[in-house]
Amino acid sequence: MSTRHVLLGLLAAGPTHGYDLKQQHDARFPQARPLAYGQVYTTLQRLVRDGMAAVEGTDSDGGPERTLYRATDEGSHELARWAEEITAPAPFVTNEIFAKVVVSILVAAAGARTDPEGRRPDAAAHLRAQRAAHMERMRELTALKTTPGADLSTVLSADYALAHLDADVRWMTTTTARIDNLTAEVNAI
């Protein structure tokens, strides 16, 4: 997700302080990683530097001085361009779970120990444990989205995450069923 474009989108509603932008981001994208304040202010500084945002003024409201930011016309044009742009499917999919399965197979084949207790990774056991963790997260998300009064942003974010977790679980099920063939293939390379 492009933080700069999301912040420009939030600024489209009008001039806003960095603190409020962070709060709005976290509220509107409940399943996304919360933004750090430092990330918000660094991104705002870059947007100002690049002419996409401008400082509208400062105020203190009895507390520390706060800077008010607004989107510029150039920022609004960039936001429109970005929003209309089709997001290309990723050409490479990094899958840490698959990497752990392959490495577990390699370590087991080499007879290597990975810790002082002499344990070796077990690809099938890892897949079972990972599946259990995914299922727990899916239960949490289902409970979140079915909570009475859940807002639509929360429901849609949970649905998106559930679809991805479900795809992972289906992949783990298929891979577990093929673990012997995968082990032979990995060890043959």
Coordinates of C-alpha atoms in Angstrom, one line a residue:
M1 CA 0.0 0.0 0.0
S2 CA 1.3 3.4 -0.9
T3 CA 1.4 5.5 2.3
R4 CA 1.9 8.7 0.4
H5 CA -1.2 8.2 -1.7
V6 CA -3.3 7.1 1.3
L7 CA -2.2 10.3 3.1
L8 CA -3.0 12.4 0.0
G9 CA -6.4 10.7 0.0
L10 CA -7.0 11.6 3.6
L11 CA -5.9 15.2 2.9
A12 CA -8.5 15.4 0.1
A13 CA -11.1 16.0 2.8
G14 CA -9.3 19.2 3.8
P15 CA -6.3 20.4 5.8
T16 CA -5.3 18.0 8.6
H17 CA -2.6 17.6 11.2
G18 CA -0.2 14.7 11.0
Y19 CA -1.5 13.3 14.3
D20 CA -5.1 13.2 12.9
L21 CA -3.9 11.7 9.7
K22 CA -2.4 8.8 11.6
Q23 CA -5.6 8.3 13.6
Q24 CA -7.7 8.4 10.4
H25 CA -5.5 5.9 8.7
D26 CA -5.6 3.4 11.5
A27 CA -9.4 3.8 11.8
R28 CA -10.1 3.5 8.1
F29 CA -7.7 0.6 7.4
P30 CA -8.3 -1.5 10.5
Q31 CA -6.5 -4.7 9.2
A32 CA -3.5 -2.8 7.9
R33 CA -0.4 -2.3 10.0
P34 CA -0.9 0.9 12.0
L35 CA 1.3 3.8 10.8
A36 CA 4.0 5.0 13.0
Y37 CA 3.9 8.7 13.7
G38 CA 7.4 9.0 12.4
Q39 CA 6.3 7.4 9.1
V40 CA 3.4 9.9 8.8
Y41 CA 5.6 13.0 9.4
T42 CA 8.4 11.7 7.1
T43 CA 5.9 11.0 4.4
L44 CA 4.3 14.4 4.8
Q45 CA 7.7 16.1 4.6
R46 CA 8.4 14.3 1.3
L47 CA 4.9 15.2 0.0
V48 CA 5.7 18.9 0.8
R49 CA 9.2 18.6 -0.8
D50 CA 7.7 17.0 -3.9
G51 CA 4.9 19.7 -4.2
M52 CA 2.1 17.2 -3.5
A53 CA 1.2 18.8 -0.1
A54 CA 1.7 22.2 1.5
V55 CA 1.8 23.5 5.0
E56 CA -1.5 25.4 5.6
G57 CA -0.4 26.8 8.9
T58 CA 0.3 25.9 12.5
D59 CA -1.7 26.1 15.7
S60 CA -1.2 25.0 19.3
D61 CA -4.7 24.8 20.8
G62 CA -3.1 25.2 24.2
G63 CA -0.6 22.4 23.6
P64 CA 2.5 21.9 21.5
E65 CA 2.6 23.5 18.1
R66 CA 0.9 21.4 15.4
T67 CA 1.4 21.8 11.6
L68 CA -1.7 21.7 9.4
Y69 CA -1.1 20.1 6.0
R70 CA -3.2 20.3 2.8
A71 CA -3.1 18.6 -0.6
T72 CA -2.0 20.8 -3.5
D73 CA -3.4 20.7 -7.0
E74 CA -0.4 18.6 -8.0
G75 CA -1.1 16.2 -5.1
S76 CA -4.8 15.9 -6.2
H77 CA -3.7 15.1 -9.7
E78 CA -1.2 12.5 -8.5
L79 CA -3.9 11.0 -6.3
A80 CA -6.4 10.7 -9.2
R81 CA -3.7 9.2 -11.4
W82 CA -2.8 6.6 -8.7
A83 CA -6.4 5.7 -7.9
E84 CA -7.2 5.0 -11.6
E85 CA -4.0 3.0 -12.2
I86 CA -4.5 -0.8 -12.3
T87 CA -2.4 -2.6 -9.7
A88 CA -0.4 -5.2 -11.5
P89 CA -0.4 -8.7 -10.0
A90 CA 2.9 -9.3 -8.3
P91 CA 5.4 -10.9 -10.7
F92 CA 7.1 -12.8 -7.8
V93 CA 5.3 -14.1 -4.8
T94 CA 7.4 -14.3 -1.7
N95 CA 6.1 -17.1 0.5
E96 CA 7.9 -17.4 3.8
I97 CA 5.9 -20.6 4.6
F98 CA 7.1 -22.3 1.4
A99 CA 10.6 -21.2 2.1
K100 CA 10.5 -22.7 5.6
V101 CA 9.1 -26.0 4.2
V102 CA 11.9 -26.2 1.6
V103 CA 14.6 -25.3 4.1
S104 CA 13.2 -27.9 6.5
I105 CA 13.5 -30.5 3.8
L106 CA 17.1 -29.5 3.0
V107 CA 18.2 -29.5 6.6
A108 CA 16.5 -32.9 7.3
A109 CA 18.2 -34.4 4.1
A110 CA 21.6 -33.1 5.3
G111 CA 21.1 -34.6 8.7
A112 CA 22.0 -31.2 10.2
R113 CA 20.9 -30.1 13.6
T114 CA 19.5 -26.6 14.0
D115 CA 19.7 -26.2 17.8
P116 CA 21.7 -27.5 20.7
E117 CA 19.0 -30.0 21.6
G118 CA 19.5 -31.8 18.3
R119 CA 16.2 -31.0 16.8
R120 CA 15.7 -30.9 13.1
P121 CA 13.0 -29.0 11.2
D122 CA 10.0 -31.1 10.1
A123 CA 8.3 -29.8 7.1
A124 CA 5.0 -31.6 7.6
A125 CA 4.9 -30.6 11.3
H126 CA 5.6 -27.0 10.4
L127 CA 2.7 -27.0 7.9
R128 CA 0.4 -28.5 10.6
A129 CA 1.4 -25.8 13.1
Q130 CA 1.2 -23.0 10.6
R131 CA -2.3 -24.2 9.5
A132 CA -3.4 -24.1 13.2
A133 CA -2.1 -20.6 13.5
H134 CA -3.9 -19.5 10.4
M135 CA -7.1 -21.1 11.5
E136 CA -6.9 -19.3 14.9
R137 CA -6.4 -15.9 13.0
M138 CA -9.4 -16.8 10.8
R139 CA -11.5 -17.4 13.9
E140 CA -10.4 -14.0 15.3
L141 CA -11.2 -12.2 12.0
T142 CA -14.6 -13.9 11.7
A143 CA -15.5 -12.9 15.3
L144 CA -14.3 -9.3 14.5
K145 CA -16.4 -9.0 11.4
T146 CA -19.5 -10.5 12.9
T147 CA -19.4 -8.3 16.0
P148 CA -22.7 -6.5 16.3
G149 CA -22.3 -2.9 15.0
A150 CA -19.0 -3.7 13.1
D151 CA -18.5 -1.0 10.5
L152 CA -18.2 -1.9 6.9
S153 CA -14.5 -1.0 6.7
T154 CA -13.8 -3.5 9.4
V155 CA -16.0 -6.2 7.7
L156 CA -14.4 -5.6 4.3
S157 CA -10.8 -5.6 5.7
A158 CA -11.5 -8.8 7.6
D159 CA -13.1 -10.4 4.4
Y160 CA -9.9 -9.5 2.4
A161 CA -7.6 -11.0 5.1
L162 CA -9.8 -14.1 5.4
A163 CA -9.7 -14.7 1.7
H164 CA -5.9 -14.6 1.7
L165 CA -5.6 -16.8 4.8
D166 CA -8.1 -19.3 3.3
A167 CA -5.9 -19.4 0.2
D168 CA -2.9 -20.1 2.4
V169 CA -4.7 -22.9 4.2
R170 CA -5.8 -24.5 1.0
W171 CA -2.1 -24.3 -0.2
M172 CA -0.9 -25.9 3.0
T173 CA -3.4 -28.7 2.7
T174 CA -2.3 -29.4 -0.9
T175 CA 1.4 -29.1 0.0
T176 CA 1.0 -31.5 3.0
A177 CA -0.6 -34.0 0.7
R178 CA 2.4 -33.7 -1.7
I179 CA 5.2 -33.4 0.9
D180 CA 6.8 -36.8 -0.1
N181 CA 6.9 -35.7 -3.8
L182 CA 8.2 -32.3 -2.8
T183 CA 10.9 -33.8 -0.6
A184 CA 12.1 -36.1 -3.4
E185 CA 12.2 -33.1 -5.9
V186 CA 14.0 -30.8 -3.5
N187 CA 16.6 -33.5 -2.6
A188 CA 17.1 -34.2 -6.3
I189 CA 18.2 -30.7 -7.2

